[in-house]
Coordinates of C-alpha atoms and ligand atoms in Angstrom, one line a residue:
M1 CA 7.8 -18.2 2.0
N2 CA 7.6 -16.3 5.2
T3 CA 10.6 -17.0 7.5
S4 CA 12.6 -15.7 10.3
S5 CA 14.8 -13.7 8.0
G6 CA 12.6 -12.6 5.0
N7 CA 13.5 -14.3 1.8
T8 CA 16.3 -16.6 3.2
V9 CA 15.2 -20.0 4.5
K10 CA 17.6 -21.5 7.0
V11 CA 17.7 -25.2 6.6
L12 CA 19.4 -27.7 9.0
L13 CA 20.0 -31.1 7.3
I14 CA 20.7 -33.9 9.9
E15 CA 22.1 -36.6 7.7
D16 CA 25.1 -38.8 7.9
N17 CA 25.4 -39.9 4.2
P18 CA 27.6 -37.5 2.3
I19 CA 26.1 -38.4 -1.0
H20 CA 22.6 -37.3 0.2
V21 CA 24.1 -34.2 1.7
G22 CA 25.6 -33.3 -1.6
L23 CA 22.4 -34.0 -3.5
V24 CA 20.4 -31.7 -1.2
K25 CA 23.0 -29.0 -1.4
T26 CA 22.9 -29.1 -5.2
L27 CA 19.1 -29.0 -5.4
L28 CA 18.9 -26.0 -3.0
S29 CA 21.7 -24.1 -4.5
E30 CA 19.7 -23.6 -7.7
S31 CA 17.1 -21.6 -6.0
K32 CA 17.6 -17.8 -5.8
S33 CA 14.2 -16.8 -4.3
P34 CA 13.9 -17.9 -1.7
F35 CA 17.6 -18.3 -1.0
F36 CA 18.4 -21.4 1.0
Q37 CA 21.0 -21.3 3.6
L38 CA 22.0 -24.8 4.3
Q39 CA 23.9 -26.2 7.3
Y40 CA 24.2 -29.9 8.1
A41 CA 25.2 -32.2 10.8
G42 CA 26.3 -35.9 10.6
T43 CA 25.0 -37.0 14.0
L44 CA 22.0 -36.2 16.1
Q45 CA 24.0 -34.6 18.8
A46 CA 25.8 -32.3 16.3
G47 CA 22.3 -31.4 14.9
L48 CA 20.9 -30.6 18.3
N49 CA 23.9 -28.4 19.0
Q50 CA 23.3 -26.5 15.8
L51 CA 19.6 -26.2 16.6
D52 CA 20.6 -24.7 19.8
A53 CA 23.1 -22.2 18.3
A54 CA 21.1 -20.8 15.4
A55 CA 17.5 -19.9 14.4
V56 CA 16.5 -22.5 11.9
D57 CA 13.3 -22.4 9.8
V58 CA 13.1 -26.1 9.0
V59 CA 14.9 -29.4 9.7
L60 CA 15.4 -32.1 7.2
L61 CA 15.9 -35.2 9.3
D62 CA 17.3 -38.7 8.5
L63 CA 15.9 -41.0 11.1
T64 CA 18.9 -43.4 11.0
L65 CA 22.0 -41.8 12.3
P66 CA 25.2 -43.1 14.0
D67 CA 24.0 -42.0 17.5
S68 CA 20.2 -42.5 17.2
E69 CA 17.7 -44.6 15.3
D70 CA 14.0 -44.9 14.4
L71 CA 11.3 -42.7 15.9
D72 CA 13.5 -41.9 18.8
T73 CA 15.5 -39.6 16.5
F74 CA 12.4 -37.6 15.6
I75 CA 11.1 -37.5 19.2
R76 CA 14.5 -36.1 20.4
V77 CA 14.6 -33.4 17.8
R78 CA 10.9 -32.5 18.3
S79 CA 11.3 -32.2 22.0
F80 CA 14.4 -30.2 21.7
A81 CA 12.8 -27.6 19.2
P82 CA 9.0 -28.0 19.5
T83 CA 8.1 -25.1 17.2
V84 CA 10.6 -25.9 14.3
P85 CA 8.9 -27.8 11.4
I86 CA 10.6 -31.2 10.6
V87 CA 10.6 -32.9 7.2
I88 CA 11.8 -36.5 7.3
V89 CA 14.2 -37.7 4.5
T90 CA 14.0 -41.4 4.3
G91 CA 15.1 -44.4 2.2
L92 CA 12.5 -46.3 0.3
D93 CA 12.8 -49.3 2.8
D94 CA 12.0 -47.0 5.8
V95 CA 8.8 -45.3 4.5
K96 CA 6.6 -46.9 7.0
L97 CA 8.8 -45.4 9.8
A98 CA 8.7 -42.0 8.2
A99 CA 4.9 -42.2 8.0
K100 CA 4.9 -42.9 11.8
A101 CA 7.0 -39.8 12.3
V102 CA 4.4 -37.7 10.4
E103 CA 1.7 -39.3 12.7
A104 CA 3.9 -38.1 15.6
G105 CA 4.0 -34.5 14.4
A106 CA 6.6 -34.3 11.5
Q107 CA 5.2 -32.2 8.7
D108 CA 6.1 -34.4 5.8
Y109 CA 8.5 -37.1 4.5
L110 CA 10.5 -37.3 1.3
V111 CA 12.0 -40.4 -0.2
K112 CA 15.7 -39.8 -1.0
T113 CA 15.8 -41.6 -4.3
Q114 CA 12.9 -39.6 -5.5
L115 CA 14.0 -36.2 -4.5
S116 CA 13.7 -33.3 -7.0
R117 CA 14.2 -29.6 -6.6
T118 CA 10.5 -28.9 -6.8
S119 CA 9.5 -31.6 -4.4
L120 CA 12.2 -30.7 -1.8
I121 CA 11.5 -27.0 -1.9
R122 CA 7.8 -27.3 -1.9
S123 CA 7.7 -29.9 1.0
M124 CA 9.8 -27.4 3.1
R125 CA 7.7 -24.5 2.2
Y126 CA 4.4 -26.3 3.1
A127 CA 6.1 -27.5 6.4
I128 CA 6.9 -23.9 7.3
E129 CA 3.4 -22.6 6.2
R130 CA 1.6 -25.4 8.1
T131 CA 3.5 -24.8 11.3
R132 CA 2.9 -21.2 11.0
V133 CA -0.8 -21.8 10.5
R134 CA -0.9 -24.0 13.6
D135 CA 1.0 -21.6 15.7
A136 CA 0.4 -18.1 14.6
E137 CA -2.7 -17.7 12.5
W138 CA -4.4 -15.4 15.1
D139 CA -1.3 -14.3 16.7
S140 CA -0.5 -11.4 14.5
P141 CA 0.9 -8.2 15.7
M142 CA -1.6 -6.3 13.5
F143 CA -4.5 -8.0 15.0
R144 CA -3.1 -7.3 18.6
L145 CA -2.8 -3.5 17.5
A146 CA -6.3 -3.4 16.1
Q147 CA -7.7 -5.0 19.2
R148 CA -5.8 -2.7 21.5
Q149 CA -6.9 0.4 19.6
F150 CA -10.4 -0.8 19.9
L151 CA -10.1 -1.5 23.6
K152 CA -8.6 1.9 24.2
A153 CA -11.5 3.6 22.4
A154 CA -14.1 1.3 24.2
Q155 CA -12.6 2.4 27.5
F156 CA -12.7 6.1 26.7
M157 CA -16.3 5.9 25.6
G158 CA -17.4 3.6 28.3
L159 CA -18.7 1.1 25.7
D160 CA -21.3 -1.6 27.0
D161 CA -19.2 -4.6 28.0
N162 CA -21.5 -7.0 26.0
I163 CA -20.9 -5.2 22.9
R164 CA -17.2 -4.8 23.6
Q165 CA -16.8 -8.6 23.8
R166 CA -18.9 -9.0 20.6
L167 CA -16.8 -6.6 18.6
L168 CA -13.4 -7.8 19.7
F169 CA -13.4 -10.8 17.3
P170 CA -14.8 -11.1 13.8
Q171 CA -18.2 -12.6 13.3
R172 CA -17.4 -14.9 10.5
T173 CA -14.0 -16.3 9.1
L174 CA -13.3 -18.6 6.3
V175 CA -9.9 -20.2 5.8
V176 CA -9.4 -22.1 2.6
T177 CA -6.4 -23.9 1.0
L178 CA -6.6 -23.8 -2.8
P179 CA -4.6 -25.3 -5.6
F180 CA -3.5 -23.5 -8.8
R181 CA -1.6 -24.7 -11.7
R182 CA 1.8 -23.2 -12.6
D183 CA 2.5 -22.5 -16.2
H184 CA 4.7 -25.6 -16.1
Y185 CA 1.6 -27.7 -16.4
T186 CA 2.5 -30.5 -14.0
E187 CA 3.3 -28.1 -11.0
V188 CA 0.4 -27.5 -8.7
E189 CA 0.8 -25.1 -5.8
T190 CA -1.3 -25.1 -2.7
V191 CA -1.8 -21.8 -0.9
F192 CA -3.8 -20.5 2.0
G193 CA -6.7 -17.9 1.5
Y194 CA -8.9 -16.0 3.9
R195 CA -12.1 -14.0 4.0
V196 CA -13.1 -12.4 7.2
Q197 CA -16.3 -10.6 7.9
H198 CA -16.0 -8.6 11.1
I199 CA -19.6 -7.2 11.5
L200 CA -22.8 -8.3 9.7
T201 CA -25.0 -5.8 11.5
M202 CA -24.6 -2.7 9.3
G203 CA -25.5 -4.1 5.9
P204 CA -23.3 -6.1 3.4
T205 CA -19.7 -6.4 4.4
K206 CA -16.9 -4.6 2.4
G207 CA -13.2 -4.9 2.2
G208 CA -10.2 -5.5 0.0
I209 CA -8.4 -8.6 -1.1
R210 CA -4.6 -8.7 -0.4
Y211 CA -2.0 -10.9 -2.1
H212 CA 1.1 -10.9 0.1
Q213 CA 3.5 -13.4 1.5
D214 CA 2.8 -12.3 5.1
V215 CA -1.0 -12.6 5.0
S216 CA -2.5 -14.5 8.0
L217 CA -5.9 -14.9 9.6
G218 CA -4.9 -12.5 12.3
E219 CA -3.7 -9.9 9.8
V220 CA -6.9 -10.2 7.7
S221 CA -9.0 -9.9 10.8
A222 CA -7.3 -6.7 11.9
L223 CA -7.8 -5.2 8.5
A224 CA -11.5 -6.3 8.6
M225 CA -11.9 -4.7 12.0
W226 CA -10.5 -1.4 10.7
M227 CA -12.9 -1.5 7.7
S228 CA -15.8 -1.7 10.2
W229 CA -14.7 1.4 12.0
K230 CA -13.8 3.2 8.7
C231 CA -17.2 2.5 7.0
A232 CA -19.0 3.5 10.2
L233 CA -16.9 6.7 10.5
V234 CA -17.8 7.8 6.9
H235 CA -21.4 6.7 7.3
L236 CA -21.5 4.0 4.7
P237 CA -24.0 1.2 5.0
F238 CA -21.4 -1.6 5.3
G239 CA -19.7 -3.8 7.9
G240 CA -16.0 -4.5 7.6
A241 CA -14.5 -7.5 5.8
K242 CA -11.1 -8.3 4.3
G243 CA -9.6 -11.1 2.3
G244 CA -6.2 -12.4 1.3
V245 CA -4.0 -15.0 -0.2
R246 CA -0.6 -15.9 1.4
I247 CA 1.5 -15.6 -1.7
D248 CA 4.1 -13.2 -3.3
P249 CA 2.2 -12.2 -6.4
T250 CA 5.3 -10.6 -7.9
G251 CA 6.7 -14.1 -8.6
L252 CA 3.6 -15.1 -10.6
T253 CA 2.9 -14.9 -14.4
S254 CA -0.3 -13.3 -15.5
H255 CA -1.7 -16.6 -16.3
E256 CA -0.9 -18.0 -12.9
L257 CA -2.3 -14.9 -11.3
Q258 CA -5.5 -15.5 -13.2
R259 CA -5.8 -19.2 -12.2
L260 CA -5.0 -18.4 -8.6
T261 CA -7.6 -15.6 -8.5
R262 CA -10.4 -17.7 -10.1
R263 CA -9.9 -20.5 -7.8
F264 CA -9.9 -18.2 -4.7
A265 CA -13.0 -16.5 -6.0
T266 CA -14.7 -19.9 -6.2
E267 CA -13.7 -20.9 -2.7
I268 CA -15.1 -17.7 -1.3
S269 CA -18.1 -17.4 -3.5
P270 CA -20.6 -18.9 -1.0
I271 CA -20.1 -16.0 1.3
I272 CA -19.6 -13.1 -1.1
G273 CA -22.3 -11.3 -3.3
P274 CA -23.7 -7.8 -3.9
D275 CA -25.9 -8.2 -0.8
K276 CA -23.5 -10.1 1.3
D277 CA -19.9 -9.1 1.0
I278 CA -18.2 -7.1 -1.7
P279 CA -14.5 -7.4 -2.3
A280 CA -12.2 -4.7 -3.7
P281 CA -8.4 -4.4 -4.4
D282 CA -5.8 -4.0 -1.8
M283 CA -2.1 -4.6 -1.7
G284 CA -1.0 -7.0 -4.5
T285 CA -4.3 -6.9 -6.3
N286 CA -5.8 -4.4 -8.8
E287 CA -8.7 -3.8 -11.2
R288 CA -7.6 -6.8 -13.4
V289 CA -7.9 -9.1 -10.4
M290 CA -11.3 -7.7 -9.6
A291 CA -12.4 -8.4 -13.2
W292 CA -11.5 -12.0 -12.9
I293 CA -13.3 -12.4 -9.6
M294 CA -16.4 -10.7 -11.1
D295 CA -16.2 -13.0 -14.1
T296 CA -15.8 -16.2 -12.1
Y297 CA -18.7 -15.3 -9.8
S298 CA -20.9 -14.4 -12.8
Q299 CA -20.0 -17.6 -14.6
E300 CA -21.2 -19.5 -11.5
K301 CA -24.4 -17.6 -11.3
G302 CA -25.1 -17.8 -15.0
Y303 CA -25.5 -14.0 -15.5
T304 CA -23.4 -10.9 -15.1
V305 CA -23.1 -9.6 -11.5
P306 CA -21.0 -6.4 -11.6
A307 CA -21.9 -5.3 -8.1
V308 CA -20.1 -8.3 -6.6
V309 CA -16.8 -6.5 -6.5
T310 CA -15.7 -2.8 -6.7
G311 CA -12.5 -1.4 -8.2
K312 CA -13.3 -3.0 -11.5
P313 CA -12.3 -1.7 -14.9
L314 CA -14.6 1.1 -16.1
V315 CA -15.9 -1.1 -19.0
L316 CA -17.2 -3.7 -16.5
G317 CA -19.1 -1.2 -14.4
G318 CA -16.2 0.3 -12.5
A319 CA -16.6 3.8 -11.1
R320 CA -14.9 6.8 -12.6
G321 CA -12.2 7.9 -10.1
R322 CA -12.1 4.6 -8.1
N323 CA -8.6 3.7 -9.1
E324 CA -7.2 7.0 -7.7
A325 CA -9.7 7.4 -5.0
T326 CA -7.7 6.4 -2.0
G327 CA -4.8 8.7 -2.8
R328 CA -7.2 11.5 -3.8
G329 CA -9.0 11.1 -0.4
V330 CA -5.7 11.2 1.5
V331 CA -5.0 14.5 -0.2
Y332 CA -8.5 16.0 0.4
L333 CA -7.9 15.3 4.0
I334 CA -4.4 16.7 4.0
Q335 CA -6.1 19.9 2.6
E336 CA -8.5 20.0 5.5
A337 CA -5.8 19.3 8.1
A338 CA -3.6 21.9 6.6
K339 CA -6.4 24.5 6.8
H340 CA -6.8 23.6 10.5
L341 CA -3.1 23.8 11.1
K342 CA -2.6 26.9 9.0
M343 CA -0.1 25.3 6.8
N344 CA 0.3 26.8 3.3
L345 CA 0.5 23.6 1.1
S346 CA 2.4 25.4 -1.7
E347 CA 5.3 25.9 0.7
C348 CA 5.2 22.4 2.2
T349 CA 7.4 19.4 1.6
A350 CA 6.2 15.8 1.6
V351 CA 7.6 12.3 1.9
V352 CA 5.6 9.3 0.7
Q353 CA 6.5 5.7 1.6
G354 CA 5.1 3.2 -1.0
F355 CA 4.6 4.1 -4.6
G356 CA 1.8 1.8 -5.5
N357 CA -1.8 2.7 -5.9
V358 CA -2.2 4.8 -2.8
G359 CA 1.3 6.3 -2.6
S360 CA 1.7 7.3 -6.3
H361 CA -1.8 9.0 -6.4
A362 CA -1.2 10.7 -3.2
A363 CA 2.2 12.0 -4.5
L364 CA 0.5 13.1 -7.8
F365 CA -2.3 15.0 -6.2
L366 CA 0.0 16.6 -3.6
G367 CA 2.2 17.8 -6.5
E368 CA -0.8 19.3 -8.1
L369 CA -1.3 21.5 -5.1
G370 CA 2.3 22.7 -5.2
V371 CA 3.7 20.5 -2.5
K372 CA 7.3 19.6 -3.0
L373 CA 7.8 15.8 -2.9
I374 CA 11.4 15.3 -1.5
G375 CA 11.3 11.6 -0.8
V376 CA 9.5 8.5 -2.1
S377 CA 10.1 4.8 -1.8
D378 CA 8.8 1.3 -2.7
A379 CA 9.9 -2.2 -1.7
T380 CA 13.2 -1.9 -3.5
T381 CA 14.6 1.5 -2.4
G382 CA 13.9 5.0 -1.1
V383 CA 14.8 8.0 -3.3
Y384 CA 15.6 11.4 -1.9
N385 CA 16.1 14.8 -3.5
R386 CA 15.9 17.9 -1.4
H387 CA 15.3 20.1 -4.4
G388 CA 12.1 18.1 -5.2
L389 CA 11.4 15.0 -7.3
S390 CA 9.6 15.1 -10.6
I391 CA 6.4 13.0 -10.2
P392 CA 5.8 12.4 -13.9
S393 CA 9.3 11.2 -14.3
L394 CA 8.9 8.9 -11.3
L395 CA 5.6 7.5 -12.7
E396 CA 7.2 6.9 -16.1
Y397 CA 10.2 5.2 -14.6
V398 CA 8.1 2.8 -12.6
A399 CA 5.8 2.1 -15.5
Q400 CA 8.9 1.0 -17.4
N401 CA 11.0 -0.6 -14.7
R402 CA 8.2 -1.7 -12.2
F403 CA 10.3 -0.5 -9.3
L404 CA 12.1 2.7 -8.2
E405 CA 15.4 0.9 -7.9
G406 CA 18.0 2.6 -10.2
Y407 CA 15.9 5.8 -10.5
P408 CA 18.5 8.4 -11.5
E409 CA 17.2 11.8 -10.3
G410 CA 18.0 11.5 -6.5
D411 CA 20.0 9.8 -3.8
H412 CA 19.1 6.3 -2.8
I413 CA 18.2 5.8 0.9
S414 CA 16.8 3.0 2.9
N415 CA 13.0 3.0 3.9
E416 CA 14.0 3.6 7.5
E417 CA 15.9 6.7 6.6
L418 CA 13.1 7.9 4.3
L419 CA 10.6 7.8 7.2
E420 CA 13.0 10.0 9.3
L421 CA 13.5 12.8 6.8
K422 CA 12.6 16.2 7.9
C423 CA 9.4 17.2 6.0
D424 CA 6.0 18.9 6.6
I425 CA 3.8 15.9 5.5
L426 CA 4.6 12.3 5.8
V427 CA 2.4 9.8 4.0
P428 CA 3.1 6.1 4.9
A429 CA 1.4 4.2 2.0
A430 CA 3.1 0.8 2.0
L431 CA 2.8 -1.6 4.9
Q432 CA 1.7 -1.8 8.5
N433 CA 4.0 -1.4 11.5
Q434 CA 6.3 1.2 10.1
I435 CA 6.4 3.8 12.8
T436 CA 7.1 2.1 16.1
A437 CA 8.4 2.9 19.6
E438 CA 11.9 2.4 18.0
N439 CA 11.7 5.2 15.4
A440 CA 8.9 7.4 16.5
D441 CA 11.1 9.9 18.3
R442 CA 13.1 10.4 15.1
I443 CA 10.0 11.2 12.9
Q444 CA 10.2 14.9 11.9
C445 CA 7.0 15.6 10.1
K446 CA 4.2 18.1 11.3
L447 CA 1.4 16.1 9.6
L448 CA 1.2 12.3 9.4
A449 CA -1.4 11.1 6.9
E450 CA -1.8 7.4 7.1
G451 CA -2.5 6.1 3.5
A452 CA -1.6 2.5 4.7
N453 CA -3.6 0.5 7.1
G454 CA -2.0 0.2 10.6
P455 CA 1.4 1.9 9.8
T456 CA 1.7 3.3 13.4
T457 CA 1.8 1.3 16.7
L458 CA 0.1 2.5 19.8
E459 CA 3.4 3.2 21.6
A460 CA 4.5 5.3 18.6
D461 CA 1.2 7.2 18.7
E462 CA 1.9 8.3 22.2
V463 CA 5.4 9.6 21.3
L464 CA 4.0 11.4 18.2
N465 CA 1.2 13.0 20.1
E466 CA 3.6 14.2 22.7
K467 CA 5.8 15.7 19.9
G468 CA 2.7 17.5 18.6
V469 CA 2.5 15.7 15.3
F470 CA -1.0 16.0 13.8
I471 CA -2.2 12.5 12.8
L472 CA -4.8 11.7 10.1
P473 CA -5.4 8.2 11.3
D474 CA -5.7 5.4 8.7
I475 CA -9.4 4.8 9.2
L476 CA -10.0 8.4 8.1
A477 CA -7.0 9.1 5.9
N478 CA -7.5 6.2 3.5
A479 CA -11.3 6.0 3.7
G480 CA -11.5 7.6 0.1
G481 CA -11.1 4.2 -1.4
V482 CA -14.0 2.5 0.3
T483 CA -16.2 5.7 -0.2
V484 CA -15.8 5.5 -4.0
S485 CA -16.2 1.7 -3.8
Y486 CA -19.5 2.5 -2.2
F487 CA -20.4 4.8 -5.1
E488 CA -19.4 2.0 -7.5
W489 CA -21.7 -0.5 -5.8
V490 CA -24.6 2.1 -5.8
Q491 CA -24.1 2.8 -9.5
D492 CA -23.9 -0.9 -10.3
T493 CA -27.0 -1.8 -8.4
Q494 CA -28.9 1.1 -10.0
N495 CA -27.3 0.6 -13.5
Y496 CA -26.7 4.4 -13.6
M497 CA -23.2 5.7 -13.8
W498 CA -22.0 9.0 -12.5
T499 CA -19.5 11.5 -14.0
L500 CA -16.1 11.9 -12.5
D501 CA -17.0 15.3 -11.2
E502 CA -20.0 13.8 -9.4
V503 CA -17.8 11.2 -7.9
N504 CA -15.1 13.6 -6.7
Q505 CA -17.5 16.2 -5.3
R506 CA -19.4 13.6 -3.3
L507 CA -16.2 12.0 -2.1
K508 CA -14.9 15.4 -1.0
S509 CA -18.0 16.3 1.0
I510 CA -18.2 12.9 2.7
L511 CA -14.4 13.1 3.8
K512 CA -14.8 16.8 4.9
D513 CA -17.7 15.8 7.1
A514 CA -15.9 12.9 8.7
F515 CA -12.9 15.1 9.3
R516 CA -15.0 17.8 10.8
R517 CA -16.8 15.3 13.1
T518 CA -13.5 13.7 14.2
L519 CA -11.8 17.0 14.9
N520 CA -14.7 18.3 16.9
R521 CA -14.9 15.1 19.0
A522 CA -11.0 15.3 19.5
Q523 CA -11.2 18.9 20.5
K524 CA -14.3 18.6 22.8
N525 CA -13.0 15.6 24.7
Q526 CA -9.2 16.1 24.5
F527 CA -8.8 12.9 22.5
D528 CA -6.1 12.3 20.0
M529 CA -7.4 12.1 16.4
R530 CA -7.1 8.2 16.2
T531 CA -9.2 7.8 19.4
A532 CA -11.7 10.3 18.2
A533 CA -12.1 8.6 14.7
M534 CA -12.3 5.2 16.3
I535 CA -15.0 6.4 18.7
E536 CA -16.9 8.0 15.8
G537 CA -17.0 4.6 14.1
V538 CA -17.4 2.3 17.2
E539 CA -20.3 4.4 18.5
R540 CA -22.3 4.1 15.3
V541 CA -21.8 0.3 15.2
A542 CA -22.8 0.0 18.9
Q543 CA -25.9 2.0 18.3
A544 CA -26.9 -0.2 15.3
K545 CA -26.3 -3.3 17.4
L546 CA -28.5 -2.0 20.3
A547 CA -31.2 -0.9 17.9
R548 CA -31.3 -4.4 16.2
G549 CA -31.5 -6.2 19.5
L550 CA -30.4 -9.8 20.1
Y551 CA -31.4 -12.8 18.0
P552 CA -33.0 -15.1 19.2
Ligands
NAD601 P1 0.2 -1.5 -3.9 O1 0.4 -3.0 -3.9 O2 -0.4 -0.9 -5.0 O3 1.4 -0.7 -3.5 C1 2.2 -1.0 -2.3 C2 3.5 -0.2 -2.4 O4 4.3 -0.4 -1.3 C3 4.4 -0.7 -3.6 O5 5.0 0.4 -4.1 C4 5.4 -1.5 -2.9 O6 6.7 -1.6 -3.6 C5 5.6 -0.8 -1.6 N1 6.2 -1.6 -0.5 C6 6.0 -2.9 -0.2 N2 6.9 -3.2 0.8 C7 7.5 -2.1 1.2 C8 8.5 -1.9 2.1 N3 8.9 -2.9 2.9 N4 9.0 -0.6 2.2 C9 8.5 0.3 1.4 N5 7.6 0.2 0.4 C10 7.1 -1.1 0.3 O7 -0.8 -1.3 -2.6 P2 -1.8 -0.2 -2.2 O8 -3.2 -0.6 -2.7 O9 -1.2 1.1 -2.6 O10 -1.9 -0.3 -0.6 C11 -0.9 0.3 0.2 C12 -1.5 0.5 1.6 O11 -2.7 1.2 1.5 C13 -1.9 -0.8 2.3 O12 -1.7 -0.6 3.7 C14 -3.4 -0.9 2.0 O13 -4.0 -1.8 2.9 C15 -3.8 0.5 2.2 N6 -5.0 0.9 1.5 C16 -5.2 0.7 0.1 C17 -6.4 1.0 -0.4 C18 -6.6 0.9 -1.9 O14 -7.7 1.4 -2.4 N7 -5.7 0.4 -2.7 C19 -7.5 1.6 0.3 C20 -7.2 1.8 1.7 C21 -6.0 1.4 2.3

């Protein structure tokens, strides 16, 4: 559940009956994740005062109060706090009235005598989600960042205004709601899912699927847009796409994850396919999830279609080296940048934020080059050791304990502190929006290699450029993943598999070429590396659009 304060949901119960207050309190107190912070008011006026004083995620409202009755109660709360979702709690005899309140804009109603922990929590969760969908699907900071980066590049390159308008929004978006059964057989969850295809001009579209509690249409659209520039930058015959489900996958069992994935695959199957749109893993998904999507799609077709996804297990037609490709690519590019900057990698220190697929592989391959890893983090903690961290020991610890929390061979620091450590190479490989105007000035690396998508805001970019930090921008730095995905798709469509050596050699030569073109453009036109990389990508897409002409 995505709320104003992370995993804590602030609930305001406006209810004058102490027995019902006690009941709600008991039901919510049993939940640890999310944690419910309940405040209550016995009159409408007291409720409005509390709404005024504190940020509230959801209101539970009894319509019959000592100082207000019927629909008037709802209307007064709604007009006082128009953006806060409201769930009516009603007696059995007032159900008709509660339904009217829903018609007037309340998100749901619950009958007091039928309240259970599941129904109460679920109703509030959906109320928050639906309000968010209504208000904020497109209004995502990430989408604004992607659009602003694109507009900056468009301005520098003098992009044709017709094409500029065409590329600013995705060409095709699909929003689905889908149910999946919990292991407790009678519990059915409904979640939001997305698939966005930014440009259909370049060939099939390509992009990962993300499972995360913050996923929204805007976020997925931003990621799809970046995929377009990334594919064009490294000269792959794909347009950009991305997908996601708004859910925290860490709270799901393996069976639940499979049911969710299969239903999501079915919902998006009309618009995916080897010649249409080819998903891959992203945050919260992995090769097992890809195998389920491939199997579901194949079952629907009646024959096996390996090329519908990439990032699959090897035995199903996955490419050798795909799992580690993004991290490997990050490190190939760091090697190129180090040559340009005349940095001797065996004397360098590195900090990596995020220890999932991208972060752990980047750390591993940096270690193989003799770089000393002094800091690493994941969602639970950061770990710092100025003498150097043992990567095999970190990998083993995470394999056993899932997270870095409690790792014994270093000091535990926050993610904010980690980013500000003095080091030669910083690799953000977790989330977007990590280096901002707020902390950019305190970033102390020489080389920033963006394993994650969108980790740096435009304002932070300016500060870092002024400080002389050399940036390997996300669309270049993490392009290794989609490049080996492309190899996987090529191999699947030809039924001819390559060796690991062939994969890595081809990956290296594609990334070296993209680095050289980006650096040349940056140096020739005095652009920063991000703008140069963006223009490399946007220019190719614009050329293709012009060459194809306009239909009809
Ligand atoms: P992942 O789910 O495998 O790992 C994410 C890591 O980030 C985990 O260690 C998680 O604990 C950590 N994390 C989550 N929240 C955090 C926080 N608030 N602070 C610090 N760490 C946090 O995901 P991934 O596939 O490694 O993707 C990471 C980033 O790389 C994403 O931005 C993704 O879009 C990008 N990316 C991934 C690929 C790929 O092939 N997997 C390709 C290109 C780009």
